[in-house]
Short mmCIF file of C-alpha atoms and ligand atoms in Angstrom, two decimals:
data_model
loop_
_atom_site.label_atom_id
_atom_site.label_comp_id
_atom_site.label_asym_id
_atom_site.label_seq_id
_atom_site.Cartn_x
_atom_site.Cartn_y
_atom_site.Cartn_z
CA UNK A 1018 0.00 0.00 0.00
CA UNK A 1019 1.23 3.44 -0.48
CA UNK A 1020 2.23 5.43 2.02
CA UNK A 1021 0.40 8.15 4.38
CA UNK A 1022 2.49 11.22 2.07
CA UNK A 1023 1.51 9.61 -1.11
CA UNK A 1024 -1.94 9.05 -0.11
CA UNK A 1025 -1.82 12.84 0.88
CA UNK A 1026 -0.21 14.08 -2.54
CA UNK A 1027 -3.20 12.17 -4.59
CA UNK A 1028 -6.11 13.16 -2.19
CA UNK A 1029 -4.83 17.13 -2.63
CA UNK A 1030 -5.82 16.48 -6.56
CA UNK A 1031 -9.41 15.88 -5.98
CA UNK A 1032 -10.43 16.88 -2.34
CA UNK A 1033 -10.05 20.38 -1.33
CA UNK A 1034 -6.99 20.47 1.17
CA UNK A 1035 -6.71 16.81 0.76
CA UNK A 1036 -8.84 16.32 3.59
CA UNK A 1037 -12.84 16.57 4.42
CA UNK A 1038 -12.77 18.26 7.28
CA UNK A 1039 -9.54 20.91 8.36
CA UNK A 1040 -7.87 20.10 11.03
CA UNK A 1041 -7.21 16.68 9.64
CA UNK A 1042 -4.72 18.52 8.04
CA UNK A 1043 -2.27 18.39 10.50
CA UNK A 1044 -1.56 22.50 9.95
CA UNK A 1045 -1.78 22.61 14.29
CA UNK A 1046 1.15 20.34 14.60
CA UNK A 1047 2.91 20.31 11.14
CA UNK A 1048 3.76 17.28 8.95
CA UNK A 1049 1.70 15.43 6.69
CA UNK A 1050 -1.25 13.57 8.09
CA UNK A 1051 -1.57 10.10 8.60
CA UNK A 1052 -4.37 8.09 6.29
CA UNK A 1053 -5.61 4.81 8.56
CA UNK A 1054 -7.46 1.85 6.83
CA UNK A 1055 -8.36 -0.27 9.84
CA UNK A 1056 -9.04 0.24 13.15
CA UNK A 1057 -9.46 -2.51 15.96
CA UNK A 1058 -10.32 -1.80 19.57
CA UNK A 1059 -8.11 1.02 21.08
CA UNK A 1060 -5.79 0.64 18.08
CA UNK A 1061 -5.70 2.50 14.24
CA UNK A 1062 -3.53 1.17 11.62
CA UNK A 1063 -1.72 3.31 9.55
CA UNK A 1064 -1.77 2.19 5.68
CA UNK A 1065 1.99 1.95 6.51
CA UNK A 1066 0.76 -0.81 9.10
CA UNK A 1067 2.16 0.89 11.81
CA UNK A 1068 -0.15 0.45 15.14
CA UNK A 1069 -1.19 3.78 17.06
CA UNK A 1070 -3.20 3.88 20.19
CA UNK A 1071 -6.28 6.06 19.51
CA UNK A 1072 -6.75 8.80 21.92
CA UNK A 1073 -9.06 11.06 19.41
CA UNK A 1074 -11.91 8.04 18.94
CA UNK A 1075 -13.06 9.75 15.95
CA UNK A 1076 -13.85 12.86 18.32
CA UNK A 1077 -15.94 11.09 20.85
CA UNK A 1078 -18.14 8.84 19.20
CA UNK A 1079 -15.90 5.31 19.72
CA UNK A 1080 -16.80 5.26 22.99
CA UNK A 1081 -16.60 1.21 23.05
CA UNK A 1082 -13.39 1.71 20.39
CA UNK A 1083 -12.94 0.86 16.98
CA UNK A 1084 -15.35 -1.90 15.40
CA UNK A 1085 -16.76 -3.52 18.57
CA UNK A 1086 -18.32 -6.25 17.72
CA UNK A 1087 -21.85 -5.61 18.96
CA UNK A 1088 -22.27 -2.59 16.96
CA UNK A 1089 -20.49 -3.65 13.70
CA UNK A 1090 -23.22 -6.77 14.42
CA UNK A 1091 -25.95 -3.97 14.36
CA UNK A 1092 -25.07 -2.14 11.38
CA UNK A 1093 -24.61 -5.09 9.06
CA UNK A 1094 -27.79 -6.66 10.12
CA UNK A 1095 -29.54 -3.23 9.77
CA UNK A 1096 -27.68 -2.90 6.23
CA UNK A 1097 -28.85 -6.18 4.95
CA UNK A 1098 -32.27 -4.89 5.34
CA UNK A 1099 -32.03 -1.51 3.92
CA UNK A 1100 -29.00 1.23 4.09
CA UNK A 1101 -32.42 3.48 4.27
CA UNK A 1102 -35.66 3.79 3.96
CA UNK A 1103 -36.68 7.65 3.75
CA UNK A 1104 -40.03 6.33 5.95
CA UNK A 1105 -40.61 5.90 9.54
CA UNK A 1106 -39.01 2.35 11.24
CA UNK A 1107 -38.72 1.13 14.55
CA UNK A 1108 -35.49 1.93 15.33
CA UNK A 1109 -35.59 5.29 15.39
CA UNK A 1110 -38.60 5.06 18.28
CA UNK A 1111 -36.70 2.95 20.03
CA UNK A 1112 -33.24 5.03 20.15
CA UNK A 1113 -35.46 8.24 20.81
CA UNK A 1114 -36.49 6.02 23.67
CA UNK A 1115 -33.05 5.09 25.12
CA UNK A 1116 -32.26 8.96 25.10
CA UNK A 1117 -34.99 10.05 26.79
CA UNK A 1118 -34.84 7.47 29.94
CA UNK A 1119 -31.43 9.26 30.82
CA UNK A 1120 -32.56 12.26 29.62
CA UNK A 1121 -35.63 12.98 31.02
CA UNK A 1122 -35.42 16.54 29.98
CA UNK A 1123 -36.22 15.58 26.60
CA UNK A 1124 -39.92 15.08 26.17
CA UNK A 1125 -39.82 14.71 22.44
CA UNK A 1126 -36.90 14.47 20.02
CA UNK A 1127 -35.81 15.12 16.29
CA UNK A 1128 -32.71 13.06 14.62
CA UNK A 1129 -30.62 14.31 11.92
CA UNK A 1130 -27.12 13.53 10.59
CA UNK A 1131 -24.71 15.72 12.59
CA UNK A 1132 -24.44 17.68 15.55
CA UNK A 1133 -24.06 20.84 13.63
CA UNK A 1134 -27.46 19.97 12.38
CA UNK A 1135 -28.57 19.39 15.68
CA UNK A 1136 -27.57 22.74 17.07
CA UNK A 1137 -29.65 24.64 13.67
CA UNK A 1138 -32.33 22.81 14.74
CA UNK A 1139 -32.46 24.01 18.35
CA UNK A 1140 -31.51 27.82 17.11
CA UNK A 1141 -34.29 27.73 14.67
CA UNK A 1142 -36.13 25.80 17.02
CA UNK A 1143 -35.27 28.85 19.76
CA UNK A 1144 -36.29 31.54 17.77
CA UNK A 1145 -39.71 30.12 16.84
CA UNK A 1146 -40.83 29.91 19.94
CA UNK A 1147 -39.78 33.20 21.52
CA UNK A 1148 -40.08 34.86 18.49
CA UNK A 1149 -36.67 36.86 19.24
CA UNK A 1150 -33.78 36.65 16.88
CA UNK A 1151 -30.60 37.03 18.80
CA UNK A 1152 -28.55 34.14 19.87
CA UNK A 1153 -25.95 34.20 22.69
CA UNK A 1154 -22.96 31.87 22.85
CA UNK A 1155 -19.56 32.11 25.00
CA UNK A 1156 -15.93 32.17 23.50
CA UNK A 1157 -14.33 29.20 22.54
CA UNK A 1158 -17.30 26.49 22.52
CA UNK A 1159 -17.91 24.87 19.26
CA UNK A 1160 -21.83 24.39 17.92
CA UNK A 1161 -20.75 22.98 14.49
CA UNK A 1162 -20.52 24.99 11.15
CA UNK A 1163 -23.98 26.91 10.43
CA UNK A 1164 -23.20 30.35 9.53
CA UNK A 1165 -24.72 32.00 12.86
CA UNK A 1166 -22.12 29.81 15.42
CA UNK A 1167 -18.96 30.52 13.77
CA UNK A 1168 -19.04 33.96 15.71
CA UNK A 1169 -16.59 35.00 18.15
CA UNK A 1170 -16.61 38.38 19.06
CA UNK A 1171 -13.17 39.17 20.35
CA UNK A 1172 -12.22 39.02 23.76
CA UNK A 1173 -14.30 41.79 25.99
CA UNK A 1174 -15.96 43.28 23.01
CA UNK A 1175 -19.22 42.83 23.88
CA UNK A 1176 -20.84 43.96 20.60
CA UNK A 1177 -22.79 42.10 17.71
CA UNK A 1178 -20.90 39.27 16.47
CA UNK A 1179 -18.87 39.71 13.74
CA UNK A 1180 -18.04 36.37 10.99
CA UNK A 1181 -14.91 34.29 12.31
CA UNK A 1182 -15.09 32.58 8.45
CA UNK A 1183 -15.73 33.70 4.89
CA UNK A 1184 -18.85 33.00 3.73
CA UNK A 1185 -20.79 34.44 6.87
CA UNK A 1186 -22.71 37.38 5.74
CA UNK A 1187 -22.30 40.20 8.08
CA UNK A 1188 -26.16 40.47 8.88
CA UNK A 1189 -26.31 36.67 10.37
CA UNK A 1190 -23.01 36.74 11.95
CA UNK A 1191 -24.63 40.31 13.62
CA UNK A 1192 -27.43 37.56 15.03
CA UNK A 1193 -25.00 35.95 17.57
CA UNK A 1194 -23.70 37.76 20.49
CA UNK A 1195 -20.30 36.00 21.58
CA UNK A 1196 -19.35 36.81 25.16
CA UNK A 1197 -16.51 34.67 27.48
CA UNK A 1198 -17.36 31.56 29.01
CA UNK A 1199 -17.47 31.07 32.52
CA UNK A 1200 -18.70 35.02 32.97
CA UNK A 1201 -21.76 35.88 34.33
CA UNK A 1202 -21.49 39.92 34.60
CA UNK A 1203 -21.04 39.75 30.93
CA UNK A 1204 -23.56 37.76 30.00
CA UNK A 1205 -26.08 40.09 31.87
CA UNK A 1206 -24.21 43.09 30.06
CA UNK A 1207 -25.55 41.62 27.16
CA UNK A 1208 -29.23 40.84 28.11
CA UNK A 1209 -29.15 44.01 29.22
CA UNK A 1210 -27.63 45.58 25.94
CA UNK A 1211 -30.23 43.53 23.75
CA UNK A 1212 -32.77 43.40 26.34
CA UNK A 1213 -35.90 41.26 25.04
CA UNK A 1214 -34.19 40.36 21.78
CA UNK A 1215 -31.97 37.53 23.33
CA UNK A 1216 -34.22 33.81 22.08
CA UNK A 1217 -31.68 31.73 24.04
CA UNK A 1218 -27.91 31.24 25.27
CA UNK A 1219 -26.34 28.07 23.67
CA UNK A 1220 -23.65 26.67 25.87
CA UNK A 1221 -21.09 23.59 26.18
CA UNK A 1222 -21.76 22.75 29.73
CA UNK A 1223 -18.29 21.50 29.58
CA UNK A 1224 -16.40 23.28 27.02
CA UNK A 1225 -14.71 20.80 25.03
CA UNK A 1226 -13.72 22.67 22.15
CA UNK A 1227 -10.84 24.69 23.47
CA UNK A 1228 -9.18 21.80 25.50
CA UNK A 1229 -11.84 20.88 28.07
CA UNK A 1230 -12.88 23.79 30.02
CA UNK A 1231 -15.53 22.88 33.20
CA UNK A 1232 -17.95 25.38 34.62
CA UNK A 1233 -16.91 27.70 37.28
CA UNK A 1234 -18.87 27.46 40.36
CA UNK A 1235 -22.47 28.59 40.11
CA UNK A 1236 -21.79 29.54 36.17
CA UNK A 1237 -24.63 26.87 34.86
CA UNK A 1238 -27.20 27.81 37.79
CA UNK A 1239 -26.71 31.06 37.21
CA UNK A 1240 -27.43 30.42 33.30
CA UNK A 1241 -30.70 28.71 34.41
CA UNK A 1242 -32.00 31.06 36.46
CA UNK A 1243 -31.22 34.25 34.79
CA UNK A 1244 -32.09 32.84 31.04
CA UNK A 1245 -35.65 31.77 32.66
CA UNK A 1246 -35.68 35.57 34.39
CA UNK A 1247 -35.18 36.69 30.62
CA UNK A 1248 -37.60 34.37 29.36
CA UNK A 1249 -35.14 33.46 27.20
CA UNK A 1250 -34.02 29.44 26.41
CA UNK A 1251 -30.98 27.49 27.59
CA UNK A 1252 -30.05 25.01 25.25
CA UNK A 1253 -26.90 22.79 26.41
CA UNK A 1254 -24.94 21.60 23.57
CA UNK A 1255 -23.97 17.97 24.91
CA UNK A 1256 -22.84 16.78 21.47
CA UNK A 1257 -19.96 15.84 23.19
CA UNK A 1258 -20.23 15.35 27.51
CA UNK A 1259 -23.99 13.11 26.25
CA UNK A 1260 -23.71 9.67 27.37
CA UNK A 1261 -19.87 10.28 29.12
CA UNK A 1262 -21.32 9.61 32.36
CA UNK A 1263 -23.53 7.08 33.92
CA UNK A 1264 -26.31 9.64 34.57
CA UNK A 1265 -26.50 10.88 30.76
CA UNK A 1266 -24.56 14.06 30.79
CA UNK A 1267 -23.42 17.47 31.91
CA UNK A 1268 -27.04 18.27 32.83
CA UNK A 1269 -27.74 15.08 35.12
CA UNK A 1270 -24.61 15.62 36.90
CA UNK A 1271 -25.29 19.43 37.82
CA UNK A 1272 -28.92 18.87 38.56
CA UNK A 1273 -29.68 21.65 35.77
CA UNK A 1274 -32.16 21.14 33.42
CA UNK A 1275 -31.73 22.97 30.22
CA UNK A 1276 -34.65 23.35 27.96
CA UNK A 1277 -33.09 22.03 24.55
CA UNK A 1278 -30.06 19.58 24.24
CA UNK A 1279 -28.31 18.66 21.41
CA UNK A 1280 -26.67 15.54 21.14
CA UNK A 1281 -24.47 13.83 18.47
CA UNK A 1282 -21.56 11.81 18.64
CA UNK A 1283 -21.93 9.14 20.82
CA UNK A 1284 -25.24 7.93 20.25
CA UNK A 1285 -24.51 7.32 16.63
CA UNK A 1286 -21.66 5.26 18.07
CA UNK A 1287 -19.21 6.47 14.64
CA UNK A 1288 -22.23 6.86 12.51
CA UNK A 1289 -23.78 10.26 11.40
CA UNK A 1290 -26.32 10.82 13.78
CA UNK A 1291 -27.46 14.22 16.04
CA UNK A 1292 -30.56 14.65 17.52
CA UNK A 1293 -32.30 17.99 19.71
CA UNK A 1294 -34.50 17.23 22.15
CA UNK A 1295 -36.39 19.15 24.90
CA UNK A 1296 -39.77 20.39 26.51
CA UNK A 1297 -43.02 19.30 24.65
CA UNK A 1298 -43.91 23.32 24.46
CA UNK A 1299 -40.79 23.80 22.52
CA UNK A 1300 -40.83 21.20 20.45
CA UNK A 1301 -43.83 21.24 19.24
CA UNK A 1302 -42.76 24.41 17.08
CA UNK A 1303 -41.32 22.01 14.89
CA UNK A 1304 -42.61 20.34 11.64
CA UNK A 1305 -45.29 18.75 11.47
CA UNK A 1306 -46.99 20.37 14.35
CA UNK A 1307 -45.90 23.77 14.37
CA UNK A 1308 -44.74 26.52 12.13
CA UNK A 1309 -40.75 25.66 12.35
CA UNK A 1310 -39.66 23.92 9.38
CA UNK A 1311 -36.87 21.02 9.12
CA UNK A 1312 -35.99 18.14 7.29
CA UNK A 1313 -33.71 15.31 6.53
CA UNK A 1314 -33.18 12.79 3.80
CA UNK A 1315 -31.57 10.35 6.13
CA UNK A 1316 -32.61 11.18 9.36
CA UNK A 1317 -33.53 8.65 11.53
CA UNK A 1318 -31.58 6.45 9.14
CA UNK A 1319 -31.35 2.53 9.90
CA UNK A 1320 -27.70 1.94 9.86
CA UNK A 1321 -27.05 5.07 12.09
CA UNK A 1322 -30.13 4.36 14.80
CA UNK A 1323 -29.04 0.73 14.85
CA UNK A 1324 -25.31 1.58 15.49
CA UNK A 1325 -26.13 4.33 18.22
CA UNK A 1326 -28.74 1.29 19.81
CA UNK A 1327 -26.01 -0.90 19.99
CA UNK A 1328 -23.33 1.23 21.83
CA UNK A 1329 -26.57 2.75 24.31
CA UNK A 1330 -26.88 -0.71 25.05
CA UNK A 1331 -23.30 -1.56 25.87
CA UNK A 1332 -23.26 1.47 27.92
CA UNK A 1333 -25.99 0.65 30.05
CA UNK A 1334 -24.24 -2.64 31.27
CA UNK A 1335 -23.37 -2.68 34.88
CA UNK A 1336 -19.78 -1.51 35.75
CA UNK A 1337 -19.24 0.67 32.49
CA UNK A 1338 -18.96 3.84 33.22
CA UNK A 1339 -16.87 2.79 36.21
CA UNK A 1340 -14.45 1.26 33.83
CA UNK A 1341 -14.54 4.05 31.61
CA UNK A 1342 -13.77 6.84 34.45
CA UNK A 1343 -11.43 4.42 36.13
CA UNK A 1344 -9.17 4.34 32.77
CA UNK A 1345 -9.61 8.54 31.64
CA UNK A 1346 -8.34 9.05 35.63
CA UNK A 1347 -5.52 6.54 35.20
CA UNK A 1348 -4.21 8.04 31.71
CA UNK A 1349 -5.07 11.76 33.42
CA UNK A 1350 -3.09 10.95 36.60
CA UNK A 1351 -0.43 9.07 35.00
CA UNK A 1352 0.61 11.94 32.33
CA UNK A 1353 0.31 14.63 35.47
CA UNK A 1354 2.96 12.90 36.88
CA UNK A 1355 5.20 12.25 34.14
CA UNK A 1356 5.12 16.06 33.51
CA UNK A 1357 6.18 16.85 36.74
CA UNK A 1358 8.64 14.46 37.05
CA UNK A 1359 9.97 16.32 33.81
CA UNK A 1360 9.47 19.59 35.32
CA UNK A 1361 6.80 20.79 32.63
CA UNK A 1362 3.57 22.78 33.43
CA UNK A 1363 0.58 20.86 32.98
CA UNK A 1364 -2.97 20.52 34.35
CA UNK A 1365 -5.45 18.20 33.41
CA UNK A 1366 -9.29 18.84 33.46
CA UNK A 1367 -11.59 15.42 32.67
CA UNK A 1368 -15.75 14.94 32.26
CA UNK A 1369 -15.98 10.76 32.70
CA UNK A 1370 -13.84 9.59 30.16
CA UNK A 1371 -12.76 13.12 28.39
CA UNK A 1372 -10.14 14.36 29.08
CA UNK A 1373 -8.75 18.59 28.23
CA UNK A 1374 -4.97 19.08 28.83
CA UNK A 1375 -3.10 22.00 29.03
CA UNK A 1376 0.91 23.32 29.13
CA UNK A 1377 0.18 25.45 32.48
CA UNK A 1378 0.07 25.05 35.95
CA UNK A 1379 -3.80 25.96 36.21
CA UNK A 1380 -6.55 24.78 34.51
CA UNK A 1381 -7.76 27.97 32.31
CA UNK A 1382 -11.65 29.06 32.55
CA UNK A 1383 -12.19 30.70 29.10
CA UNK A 1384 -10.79 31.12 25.75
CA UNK A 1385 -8.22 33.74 26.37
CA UNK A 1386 -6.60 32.15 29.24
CA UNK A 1387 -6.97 29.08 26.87
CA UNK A 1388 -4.60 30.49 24.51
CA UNK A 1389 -2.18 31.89 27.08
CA UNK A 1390 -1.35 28.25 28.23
CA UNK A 1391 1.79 26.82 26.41
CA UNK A 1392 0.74 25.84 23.31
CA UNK A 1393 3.58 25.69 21.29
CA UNK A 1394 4.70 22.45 23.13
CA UNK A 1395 2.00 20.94 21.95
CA UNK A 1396 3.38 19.94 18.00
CA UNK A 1397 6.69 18.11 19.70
CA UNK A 1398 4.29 16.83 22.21
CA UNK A 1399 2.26 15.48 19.36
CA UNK A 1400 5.00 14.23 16.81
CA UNK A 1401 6.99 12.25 19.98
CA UNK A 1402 3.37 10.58 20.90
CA UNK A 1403 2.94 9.25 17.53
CA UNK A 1404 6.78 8.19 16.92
CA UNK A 1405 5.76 6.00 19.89
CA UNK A 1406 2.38 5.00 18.45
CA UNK A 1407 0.46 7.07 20.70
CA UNK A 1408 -2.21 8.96 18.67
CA UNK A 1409 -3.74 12.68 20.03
CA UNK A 1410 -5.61 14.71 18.10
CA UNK A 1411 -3.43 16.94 15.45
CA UNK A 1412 -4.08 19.88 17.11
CA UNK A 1413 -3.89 22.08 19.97
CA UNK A 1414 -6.57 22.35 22.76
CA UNK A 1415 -8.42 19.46 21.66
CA UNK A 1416 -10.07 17.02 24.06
CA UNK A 1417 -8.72 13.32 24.94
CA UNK A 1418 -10.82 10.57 24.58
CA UNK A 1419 -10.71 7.16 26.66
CA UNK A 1420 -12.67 4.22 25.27
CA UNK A 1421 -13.95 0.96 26.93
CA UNK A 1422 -11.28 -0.87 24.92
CA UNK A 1423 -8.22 1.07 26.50
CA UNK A 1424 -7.15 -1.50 28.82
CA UNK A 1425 -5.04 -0.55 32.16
CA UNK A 1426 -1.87 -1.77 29.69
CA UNK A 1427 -2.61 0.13 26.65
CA UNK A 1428 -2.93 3.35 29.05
CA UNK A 1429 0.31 2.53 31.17
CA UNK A 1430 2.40 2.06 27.79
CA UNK A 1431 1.01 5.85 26.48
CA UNK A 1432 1.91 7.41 30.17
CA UNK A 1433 5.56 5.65 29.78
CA UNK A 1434 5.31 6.95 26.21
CA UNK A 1435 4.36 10.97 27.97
CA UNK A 1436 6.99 10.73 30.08
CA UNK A 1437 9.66 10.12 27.26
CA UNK A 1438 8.11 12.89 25.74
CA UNK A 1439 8.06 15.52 28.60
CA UNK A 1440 11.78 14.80 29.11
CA UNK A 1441 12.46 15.32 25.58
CA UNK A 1442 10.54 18.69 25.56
C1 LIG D 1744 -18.64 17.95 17.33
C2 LIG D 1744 -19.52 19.00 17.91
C3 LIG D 1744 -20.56 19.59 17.20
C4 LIG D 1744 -20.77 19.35 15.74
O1 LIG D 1744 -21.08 18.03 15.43
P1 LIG D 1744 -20.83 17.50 13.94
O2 LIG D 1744 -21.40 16.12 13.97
O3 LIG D 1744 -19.36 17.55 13.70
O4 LIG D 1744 -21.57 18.40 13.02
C5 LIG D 1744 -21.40 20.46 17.86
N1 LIG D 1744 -21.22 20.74 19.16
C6 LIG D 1744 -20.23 20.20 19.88
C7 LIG D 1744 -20.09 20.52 21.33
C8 LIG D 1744 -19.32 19.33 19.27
O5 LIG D 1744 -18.29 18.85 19.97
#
C-alpha cells in the first residue's frame, strides 16, 4: 500500500486540502497527516501498518473503540435490510427512547445527521418559539458549522458578532452575540444591551472545544435562572459530555435542566447521527406540528439508529462507566505525573472519560486564558506521541478521549510513552 504522504499528494488532486474536514490537516502540529485503513479496539492502523493507540476516537463517538463487535453486528444486520428507507421504522422510536430514559429533559426528540445539524435545529427551534432573533454563545465552545455559530466576538468586546469565516454574511453573523465563558457579569451586560431580543444562550456545559474547560462554580445555575428571568431558552450543547457519564450528561450531573439539548456523537456510536431534544412546548414548534420547518433525507436512518442502539446498550451494562472513568483518571493521573517528574507545566481537566490538557500550571476558565497556556509544546508533544504509536488529536486544545477498549496496559504504555516525551521537551 502506499504510504500516508503519497496518499496525501493524490487526495490534494481531488479533495479540497486533501482532507474533508480541516484540522485533519495536521496544519496545528505540522507534517503530513496520517491516512488509517483499519481500526481494531483502542488501536488505528496506519496504511503503513504501523499500530497507534487512539486517543481522538473519531472525536468522541468510539466510545466502546474501533469496530466492537456488537455494533459492527448492528449495522450489518440493519444494512442487509435496507442502508435506508426515507419512511418511519422502529429503530428510530426505540433510540429516541433510550435517550430520553437518561434524559428525562427531553420530552420529544428530532434526529438528523450531525451535531451541527442538531444545534440549527435548536436555534431555529429557539427563535420560533420566543419569536426573538438574537442568539448568545460564550468564547471558545464549538456548535458545528452553520453560519450564525462561527461567531466569536473578540475578547471583551461585547458587541454584535462579527463572521470568524468567509462565507458568513455580516447580517447573520450580527445575530450571535459571543461573550466569554465562565462570565456571568457579561452575560447580563448583554441581556441588558439587547434586552428582550436575546431567544436563548447556547452553551457547552463542559467546554470541550478549546481543551476541556468545566464550569466555574455557580456559572450553569446562574445560566438557568437568569435565562428563565429573561424568558429566554438554555439550550446545552452535549454533542460531546452526552452519554460520558452514567447519569447521561453534563445536565444530570449538575442537577440543571436545560430546555433544549443537542446531542451527536456518541449515540450514533461512529455513525452520522445528532438529535435535539427538549420540553413538549418547545418542540412542538417544529414540523409537522408547528410553524418551524426542518428536514432530513436520512434522518432517523437505519444503519445510524441501529449503530447508536447498539453502543446505548453496551453502555448501560453494569460496571461501564466505572471502567470508563477508572481508565480517563488513570491516563489523566499518569501523564500529570510524568510532567512533573519532567518539570513541565501541565494541568489536566476530565468529564468521565474526556479528558482537556493543558501546558500550564492551572486549569484555564475561558478562551483567552486558553490560549495563554503553552501551546507551542503541543506539535513536539504530538510528533513524539505518535513516533511512539500514541495517537492525540493533530491539534492544539483538543479534548482526549478514553474508550472501553483502553485497557489498564494500553494506558500505562502511552503514560511511559508521555513521560519520554516531557523529558524530551
Ligand atoms: C462535534 C460537535 C458539534 C458538531 O457536530 P458535527 O457532527 O461535527 O456536526 C457540535 N457541538 C459540539 C459541542 C461538538 O463537539
Amino acid at each position: 500500500m502506499a504510504t500516508s504522504s503519497e496518499w496525501f499528494a493524490r487526495a490534494r488532486e481531488s479533495l479540497v486540502g486533501g482532507v474533508n474536514s480541516p484540522v485533519r490537516c495536521w496544519r496545528g502540529v505540522g507534517g503530513d497527516p496520517l491516512f488509517f485503513h483499519r481500526g481494531e479496539g483502542p488501536y488505528l492502523y496506519s496504511v503503513e501498518g504501523k499500530r497507534y493507540t487512539d486517543y481522538v476516537c473519531s472525536w468522541g463517538p468510539l466510545v466502546l473503540g474501533h469496530a466492537h463487535p456488537e455494533t459492527v453486528d448492528a449495522v450489518c444486520r440493519a444494512a442487509a435490510a435496507s442502508t435506508s428507507f426515507g419512511a418511519s421504522c422502529p429503530a428510530e422510536v426505540e433510540l429516541a427512547e433510550e435517550v430520553k430514559k437518561v434524559f428525562p429533559s427531553m420530552d420529544l426528540l428530532r434526529f438528523v445527521s450531525s451535531g451541527t445539524e442538531a444545534v440549527m435545529t435548536a436555534i431555529r427551534a429557539a427563535r420560533g418559539f420566543t419569536g426573538r432573533e438574537l442568539i448568545l454563545k460564550f468564547e471558545g465552545c464549538y456548535h458545528g458549522h452553520s453560519d450564525g455559530m462561527l461567531v466569536n466576538a473578540g475578547s471583551g468586546a461585547l458587541t454584535l458578532g462579527q463572521p470568524d469565516s468567509g462565507g458568513v454574511p455580516v447580517p447573520v453573523a450580527s445575530t450571535t452575540v459571543a461573550v466569554p465563558f465562565n462570565d456571568t457579569q457579561k452575560v447580563q451586560q448583554a441581556f441588558s444591551m439587547f434586552s428582550g431580543r436575546i431567544a436563548a444562550v447556547i452553551v457547552e456545559p463542559w467546554a470541550g472545544n478549546m481543551g476541556l474547560v468545566p464550569p466555574g462554580e455557580g456559572f450553569l445555575s446562574f445560566l438557568r435562572e437568569f435565562t428563565e428571568k429573561n424568558s429566554a431558552l438554555l439550550i446545552f450543547d452535549e454533542v460531546i459530555t452526552g452519554f460520558r457519564v452514567p447519569e447521561g450528561g453534563a445536565q444530570q450531573r449538575t442537577g440543571i435542566v436545560p430546555d433544549l439539548t443537542c446531542l451527536g456523537k456518541i449515540i450514533g456510536g461512529g455513525l452520522p447521527v445528532g438529535a435535539v431534544g427538549g420540553k413538549r412546548k418547545i418542540m412542538e414548534v417544529l414540523a409537522p406540528l408547528g410553524p418551524v420547518y426542518q428536514a432530513g433525507t436520512l434522518s432517523g436512518n437505519p444503519l445510524a439508529m441501529a449503530s447508536g442502539l447498539a453502543t446505548l446498550k453496551v453502555l448501560r451494562r453494569e460496571g461501564i462507566y466505572a471502567l470508563l472513568e477508572e481508565r480517563a483518571l488513570q491516563l489523566s493521573h499518569g501523564l500529570e505525573e510524568a510532567a512533573e517528574k519532567a518539570g513541565i507545566p501541565f494541568s489536566v481537566s476530565r468529564f468521565g472519560s474526556v479528558l482537556g490538557f493543558f501546558f500550564s500550571e492551572r486549569l484555564p476558565t475561558n478562551l483567552s486564558e486558553v490560549k495563554n497556556t503553552d501551546g507551542g509544546k503541543y506539535p513536539p508533544f504530538f510528533h513524539g506521541m505518535a513516533d511512539r504509536g500514541q495517537y492525540f488529536a493533530p491539534s492544539p486544545f483538543e479534548a482526549a478521549f478514553v474508550s472501553l477498549a483502553h485497557s489498564r496496559e494500553v494506558v500505562e504504555e502511552t503514560i511511559k510513552a508521555a513521560g519520554e516525551v516531557f523529558t524530551s521537551l
